[in-house]
């Protein structure tokens, strides 16, 4: 079973700064990593799918990269509405399961 | 607009049952696989169950096998989750979500709260 480990657990930054969030898989995965944003009291929202593709309506300041076991979500310049919790997610082929990382909270410094 | 709306959550005693529903609108429901995902209070996201677009393939997370049953009615644009033998650790917000061609969840409902407590 693939385990996704996100780091750091909390990222304290100021608006306008660059955020770099990491997601590490316990074994190599490819083309199957997604990123979500969740604000308090709201459902998660898909940001990135298939490692690096922005979902519909997602601003260009959000980008995904990586391959193998190491993946990164980058927010180039934080806007006030970007302070939230971010999750990575992967679908395993066998057994067929969907796994989430434990989340990274981006908070205002 | 594309929308998923869950219902059916509530307070139930340990060992009890609950049936969650998810009403889909704004898209061709029968074209998409669907899933349930839950979130315990203050915790992260946990995948619960998957059902293919035509109902032929179903998967469950290990801790739900034998207790939860996912189903769908494409004629009614509806997804369901029958939950039996509920435990305190099943407490949380349950989301239905639509799956896309890249194995991600691109549309989410607002969630319905399930509380298992005596």
mmCIF file of C-alpha atoms in Angstrom:
data_model
loop_
_atom_site.group_PDB
_atom_site.id
_atom_site.type_symbol
_atom_site.label_atom_id
_atom_site.label_comp_id
_atom_site.label_asym_id
_atom_site.label_seq_id
_atom_site.Cartn_x
_atom_site.Cartn_y
_atom_site.Cartn_z
ATOM 1 C CA UNK A 1 0.000 0.000 0.000
ATOM 2 C CA UNK A 2 1.368 3.375 -1.018
ATOM 3 C CA UNK A 3 1.746 5.960 1.722
ATOM 4 C CA UNK A 4 1.880 9.671 0.959
ATOM 5 C CA UNK A 5 3.824 11.862 3.368
ATOM 6 C CA UNK A 6 3.374 15.620 3.168
ATOM 7 C CA UNK A 7 5.787 18.178 4.543
ATOM 8 C CA UNK A 8 5.907 20.440 6.306
ATOM 9 C CA UNK A 9 2.832 19.946 8.471
ATOM 10 C CA UNK A 10 2.469 23.707 8.767
ATOM 11 C CA UNK A 11 3.909 26.471 6.619
ATOM 12 C CA UNK A 12 3.845 30.013 8.015
ATOM 13 C CA UNK A 13 4.178 32.602 5.282
ATOM 14 C CA UNK A 14 3.112 36.137 4.426
ATOM 15 C CA UNK A 15 0.951 37.212 1.485
ATOM 16 C CA UNK A 16 3.079 37.627 -1.616
ATOM 17 C CA UNK A 17 5.565 34.949 -0.575
ATOM 18 C CA UNK A 18 6.196 31.716 -2.446
ATOM 19 C CA UNK A 19 4.870 28.480 -0.934
ATOM 20 C CA UNK A 20 6.472 25.130 -1.650
ATOM 21 C CA UNK A 21 4.627 22.049 -0.416
ATOM 22 C CA UNK A 22 6.043 18.543 -0.643
ATOM 23 C CA UNK A 23 4.378 15.168 -1.083
ATOM 24 C CA UNK A 24 6.546 12.051 -0.955
ATOM 25 C CA UNK A 25 5.290 8.605 -1.953
ATOM 26 C CA UNK A 26 6.516 5.385 -0.331
ATOM 27 C CA UNK A 27 7.107 3.946 -3.804
ATOM 28 C CA UNK A 28 7.305 5.304 -7.303
ATOM 29 C CA UNK A 29 4.070 6.635 -8.765
ATOM 30 C CA UNK A 30 3.517 8.523 -11.966
ATOM 31 C CA UNK A 31 0.833 10.584 -13.649
ATOM 32 C CA UNK A 32 -1.503 9.868 -10.813
ATOM 33 C CA UNK A 33 -0.984 12.589 -8.247
ATOM 34 C CA UNK A 34 -3.550 15.257 -7.471
ATOM 35 C CA UNK A 35 -3.614 18.236 -5.115
ATOM 36 C CA UNK A 36 -6.597 19.703 -3.276
ATOM 37 C CA UNK A 37 -7.222 22.850 -1.273
ATOM 38 C CA UNK A 38 -9.579 22.865 1.698
ATOM 39 C CA UNK A 39 -10.717 25.907 3.637
ATOM 40 C CA UNK A 40 -12.415 25.669 7.060
ATOM 41 C CA UNK A 41 -16.002 24.468 6.801
ATOM 42 C CA UNK A 42 -15.733 23.833 3.078
ATOM 43 C CA UNK A 43 -15.356 20.805 0.852
ATOM 44 C CA UNK A 44 -11.971 20.244 -0.769
ATOM 45 C CA UNK A 45 -11.373 21.709 -4.223
ATOM 46 C CA UNK A 46 -9.298 20.062 -6.940
ATOM 47 C CA UNK A 47 -6.272 22.170 -7.873
ATOM 48 C CA UNK A 48 -3.930 19.879 -9.811
ATOM 49 C CA UNK A 49 -4.426 16.484 -11.452
ATOM 50 C CA UNK A 50 -2.061 14.074 -13.223
ATOM 51 C CA UNK A 51 0.934 15.597 -11.410
ATOM 52 C CA UNK A 52 0.981 18.981 -13.111
ATOM 53 C CA UNK A 53 -2.300 19.874 -14.806
ATOM 54 C CA UNK A 54 -4.340 22.722 -13.364
ATOM 55 C CA UNK A 55 -8.029 21.996 -12.894
ATOM 56 C CA UNK A 56 -10.654 24.217 -14.471
ATOM 57 C CA UNK A 57 -10.650 27.724 -13.056
ATOM 58 C CA UNK A 58 -7.481 27.335 -10.982
ATOM 59 C CA UNK A 59 -5.207 30.396 -11.134
ATOM 60 C CA UNK A 60 -1.820 30.133 -12.795
ATOM 61 C CA UNK A 61 -0.008 30.859 -9.509
ATOM 62 C CA UNK A 62 -0.683 27.226 -8.585
ATOM 63 C CA UNK A 63 1.620 24.686 -10.203
ATOM 64 C CA UNK A 64 2.422 21.024 -9.670
ATOM 65 C CA UNK A 65 5.626 19.220 -10.485
ATOM 66 C CA UNK A 66 7.553 16.084 -9.718
ATOM 67 C CA UNK A 67 7.893 12.466 -10.683
ATOM 68 C CA UNK A 68 8.712 9.106 -9.177
ATOM 69 C CA UNK A 69 8.323 9.543 -5.430
ATOM 70 C CA UNK A 70 8.735 13.315 -4.960
ATOM 71 C CA UNK A 71 6.091 15.849 -5.877
ATOM 72 C CA UNK A 72 5.678 19.551 -5.214
ATOM 73 C CA UNK A 73 2.826 22.015 -5.175
ATOM 74 C CA UNK A 74 4.045 25.572 -5.622
ATOM 75 C CA UNK A 75 2.038 28.721 -5.048
ATOM 76 C CA UNK A 76 4.120 31.431 -6.682
ATOM 77 C CA UNK A 77 2.776 34.397 -4.736
ATOM 78 C CA UNK A 78 0.334 33.818 -1.899
ATOM 79 C CA UNK A 79 -2.971 35.610 -2.023
ATOM 80 C CA UNK A 80 -5.063 36.050 1.161
ATOM 81 C CA UNK A 81 -7.510 33.401 -0.058
ATOM 82 C CA UNK A 82 -4.739 30.789 -0.428
ATOM 83 C CA UNK A 83 -4.316 30.248 3.312
ATOM 84 C CA UNK A 84 -5.824 26.806 3.733
ATOM 85 C CA UNK A 85 -4.978 23.120 4.092
ATOM 86 C CA UNK A 86 -3.576 21.296 1.060
ATOM 87 C CA UNK A 87 -3.761 17.561 0.429
ATOM 88 C CA UNK A 88 -2.049 15.368 -2.138
ATOM 89 C CA UNK A 89 -3.814 12.241 -3.391
ATOM 90 C CA UNK A 90 -2.926 9.174 -5.435
ATOM 91 C CA UNK A 91 -4.854 6.302 -6.959
ATOM 92 C CA UNK A 92 -3.200 2.889 -6.761
ATOM 93 C CA UNK A 93 -3.855 0.388 -9.520
ATOM 94 C CA UNK A 94 -3.749 -2.686 -7.271
ATOM 95 C CA UNK A 95 -5.256 -2.877 -4.840
ATOM 96 C CA UNK A 96 -7.509 -0.200 -6.258
ATOM 97 C CA UNK A 97 -7.467 2.442 -3.559
ATOM 98 C CA UNK A 98 -7.256 6.202 -3.332
ATOM 99 C CA UNK A 99 -4.855 7.579 -0.743
ATOM 100 C CA UNK A 100 -4.463 11.063 0.685
ATOM 101 C CA UNK A 101 -1.504 12.655 2.387
ATOM 102 C CA UNK A 102 -2.074 13.980 5.880
ATOM 103 C CA UNK A 103 -2.182 17.587 4.713
ATOM 104 C CA UNK A 104 -0.121 20.761 4.925
ATOM 105 C CA UNK A 105 -1.611 23.828 6.527
ATOM 106 C CA UNK A 106 -0.518 27.128 5.001
ATOM 107 C CA UNK A 107 -1.079 29.808 7.618
ATOM 108 C CA UNK A 108 -0.532 33.538 7.742
ATOM 109 C CA UNK A 109 2.719 34.493 9.418
ATOM 110 C CA UNK B 1 -24.450 24.292 -12.686
ATOM 111 C CA UNK B 2 -22.597 21.118 -11.844
ATOM 112 C CA UNK B 3 -23.599 20.154 -8.322
ATOM 113 C CA UNK B 4 -23.602 17.339 -5.799
ATOM 114 C CA UNK B 5 -25.812 17.536 -2.729
ATOM 115 C CA UNK B 6 -25.516 15.018 0.102
ATOM 116 C CA UNK B 7 -28.188 14.193 2.637
ATOM 117 C CA UNK B 8 -29.004 11.583 5.250
ATOM 118 C CA UNK B 9 -26.439 12.315 7.924
ATOM 119 C CA UNK B 10 -27.302 12.458 11.608
ATOM 120 C CA UNK B 11 -26.759 11.003 15.040
ATOM 121 C CA UNK B 12 -26.796 7.218 15.377
ATOM 122 C CA UNK B 13 -25.870 4.822 18.178
ATOM 123 C CA UNK B 14 -22.951 2.413 17.835
ATOM 124 C CA UNK B 15 -24.092 -0.654 15.921
ATOM 125 C CA UNK B 16 -26.773 1.323 14.143
ATOM 126 C CA UNK B 17 -27.319 2.042 10.469
ATOM 127 C CA UNK B 18 -27.595 5.104 8.265
ATOM 128 C CA UNK B 19 -28.137 5.656 4.556
ATOM 129 C CA UNK B 20 -26.509 8.607 2.857
ATOM 130 C CA UNK B 21 -27.666 9.983 -0.474
ATOM 131 C CA UNK B 22 -26.041 12.248 -3.038
ATOM 132 C CA UNK B 23 -28.095 14.025 -5.697
ATOM 133 C CA UNK B 24 -26.237 14.991 -8.845
ATOM 134 C CA UNK B 25 -27.199 17.716 -11.297
ATOM 135 C CA UNK B 26 -25.735 19.745 -14.146
ATOM 136 C CA UNK B 27 -23.862 16.879 -15.814
ATOM 137 C CA UNK B 28 -24.471 13.455 -17.349
ATOM 138 C CA UNK B 29 -24.285 11.409 -14.164
ATOM 139 C CA UNK B 30 -24.069 8.050 -15.950
ATOM 140 C CA UNK B 31 -20.798 9.089 -17.643
ATOM 141 C CA UNK B 32 -18.827 9.379 -14.403
ATOM 142 C CA UNK B 33 -17.484 7.129 -11.689
ATOM 143 C CA UNK B 34 -18.356 8.301 -8.207
ATOM 144 C CA UNK B 35 -16.917 7.976 -4.767
ATOM 145 C CA UNK B 36 -17.475 8.654 -1.088
ATOM 146 C CA UNK B 37 -14.771 10.296 1.008
ATOM 147 C CA UNK B 38 -14.943 11.086 4.707
ATOM 148 C CA UNK B 39 -13.217 13.379 7.166
ATOM 149 C CA UNK B 40 -13.173 12.823 10.910
ATOM 150 C CA UNK B 41 -13.418 16.002 12.996
ATOM 151 C CA UNK B 42 -10.141 17.908 12.792
ATOM 152 C CA UNK B 43 -8.521 15.170 10.712
ATOM 153 C CA UNK B 44 -7.558 14.547 7.104
ATOM 154 C CA UNK B 45 -9.387 13.017 4.168
ATOM 155 C CA UNK B 46 -10.074 9.282 3.889
ATOM 156 C CA UNK B 47 -11.366 7.532 0.791
ATOM 157 C CA UNK B 48 -14.360 5.282 1.572
ATOM 158 C CA UNK B 49 -15.745 3.679 -1.585
ATOM 159 C CA UNK B 50 -15.820 3.784 -5.400
ATOM 160 C CA UNK B 51 -18.441 2.816 -7.961
ATOM 161 C CA UNK B 52 -17.933 2.776 -11.708
ATOM 162 C CA UNK B 53 -20.159 4.715 -14.086
ATOM 163 C CA UNK B 54 -22.344 1.726 -14.976
ATOM 164 C CA UNK B 55 -22.363 0.133 -11.533
ATOM 165 C CA UNK B 56 -20.253 -2.846 -12.588
ATOM 166 C CA UNK B 57 -17.182 -2.247 -10.447
ATOM 167 C CA UNK B 58 -17.119 -1.393 -6.747
ATOM 168 C CA UNK B 59 -14.276 -0.956 -4.290
ATOM 169 C CA UNK B 60 -14.144 -0.230 -0.547
ATOM 170 C CA UNK B 61 -11.466 0.832 1.864
ATOM 171 C CA UNK B 62 -10.530 -2.103 4.091
ATOM 172 C CA UNK B 63 -12.130 -0.725 7.258
ATOM 173 C CA UNK B 64 -15.491 -0.360 5.483
ATOM 174 C CA UNK B 65 -15.665 -3.736 3.767
ATOM 175 C CA UNK B 66 -18.632 -5.793 4.886
ATOM 176 C CA UNK B 67 -20.274 -2.830 6.635
ATOM 177 C CA UNK B 68 -20.784 -0.228 3.896
ATOM 178 C CA UNK B 69 -22.546 -0.658 0.554
ATOM 179 C CA UNK B 70 -22.285 1.841 -2.272
ATOM 180 C CA UNK B 71 -24.895 1.994 -5.027
ATOM 181 C CA UNK B 72 -26.146 4.327 -7.716
ATOM 182 C CA UNK B 73 -29.281 4.932 -9.736
ATOM 183 C CA UNK B 74 -28.336 6.521 -13.042
ATOM 184 C CA UNK B 75 -31.985 7.071 -13.936
ATOM 185 C CA UNK B 76 -32.389 9.219 -10.828
ATOM 186 C CA UNK B 77 -28.895 10.788 -10.900
ATOM 187 C CA UNK B 78 -28.371 9.500 -7.402
ATOM 188 C CA UNK B 79 -25.542 7.926 -5.397
ATOM 189 C CA UNK B 80 -26.050 6.175 -2.050
ATOM 190 C CA UNK B 81 -24.009 4.771 0.806
ATOM 191 C CA UNK B 82 -25.643 2.279 3.156
ATOM 192 C CA UNK B 83 -23.690 2.155 6.407
ATOM 193 C CA UNK B 84 -24.307 -0.673 8.868
ATOM 194 C CA UNK B 85 -22.768 -1.663 12.200
ATOM 195 C CA UNK B 86 -21.509 1.883 12.699
ATOM 196 C CA UNK B 87 -18.653 2.596 15.091
ATOM 197 C CA UNK B 88 -17.550 5.730 16.901
ATOM 198 C CA UNK B 89 -14.602 5.992 14.511
ATOM 199 C CA UNK B 90 -17.024 6.341 11.579
ATOM 200 C CA UNK B 91 -17.941 9.804 12.878
ATOM 201 C CA UNK B 92 -17.181 12.580 10.430
ATOM 202 C CA UNK B 93 -18.268 14.527 7.396
ATOM 203 C CA UNK B 94 -19.053 12.337 4.406
ATOM 204 C CA UNK B 95 -18.535 13.811 0.953
ATOM 205 C CA UNK B 96 -19.638 12.423 -2.362
ATOM 206 C CA UNK B 97 -17.302 13.302 -5.199
ATOM 207 C CA UNK B 98 -17.178 12.874 -8.957
ATOM 208 C CA UNK B 99 -14.198 11.151 -10.508
ATOM 209 C CA UNK B 100 -12.418 12.395 -13.589
ATOM 210 C CA UNK B 101 -10.450 10.575 -16.291
ATOM 211 C CA UNK B 102 -7.208 11.204 -14.412
ATOM 212 C CA UNK B 103 -8.265 9.432 -11.223
ATOM 213 C CA UNK B 104 -8.902 12.670 -9.316
ATOM 214 C CA UNK B 105 -12.050 14.007 -7.684
ATOM 215 C CA UNK B 106 -13.103 17.077 -9.625
ATOM 216 C CA UNK B 107 -16.499 17.901 -8.105
ATOM 217 C CA UNK B 108 -17.380 17.589 -4.413
ATOM 218 C CA UNK B 109 -20.597 17.947 -2.487
ATOM 219 C CA UNK B 110 -20.812 20.098 0.611
ATOM 220 C CA UNK B 111 -20.781 17.040 2.873
ATOM 221 C CA UNK B 112 -23.139 15.518 5.407
ATOM 222 C CA UNK B 113 -22.225 14.970 9.051
ATOM 223 C CA UNK B 114 -22.461 11.520 10.622
ATOM 224 C CA UNK B 115 -22.112 11.205 14.383
ATOM 225 C CA UNK B 116 -21.890 7.781 15.984
ATOM 226 C CA UNK B 117 -22.369 8.085 19.721
ATOM 227 C CA UNK B 118 -24.381 6.558 22.521
#
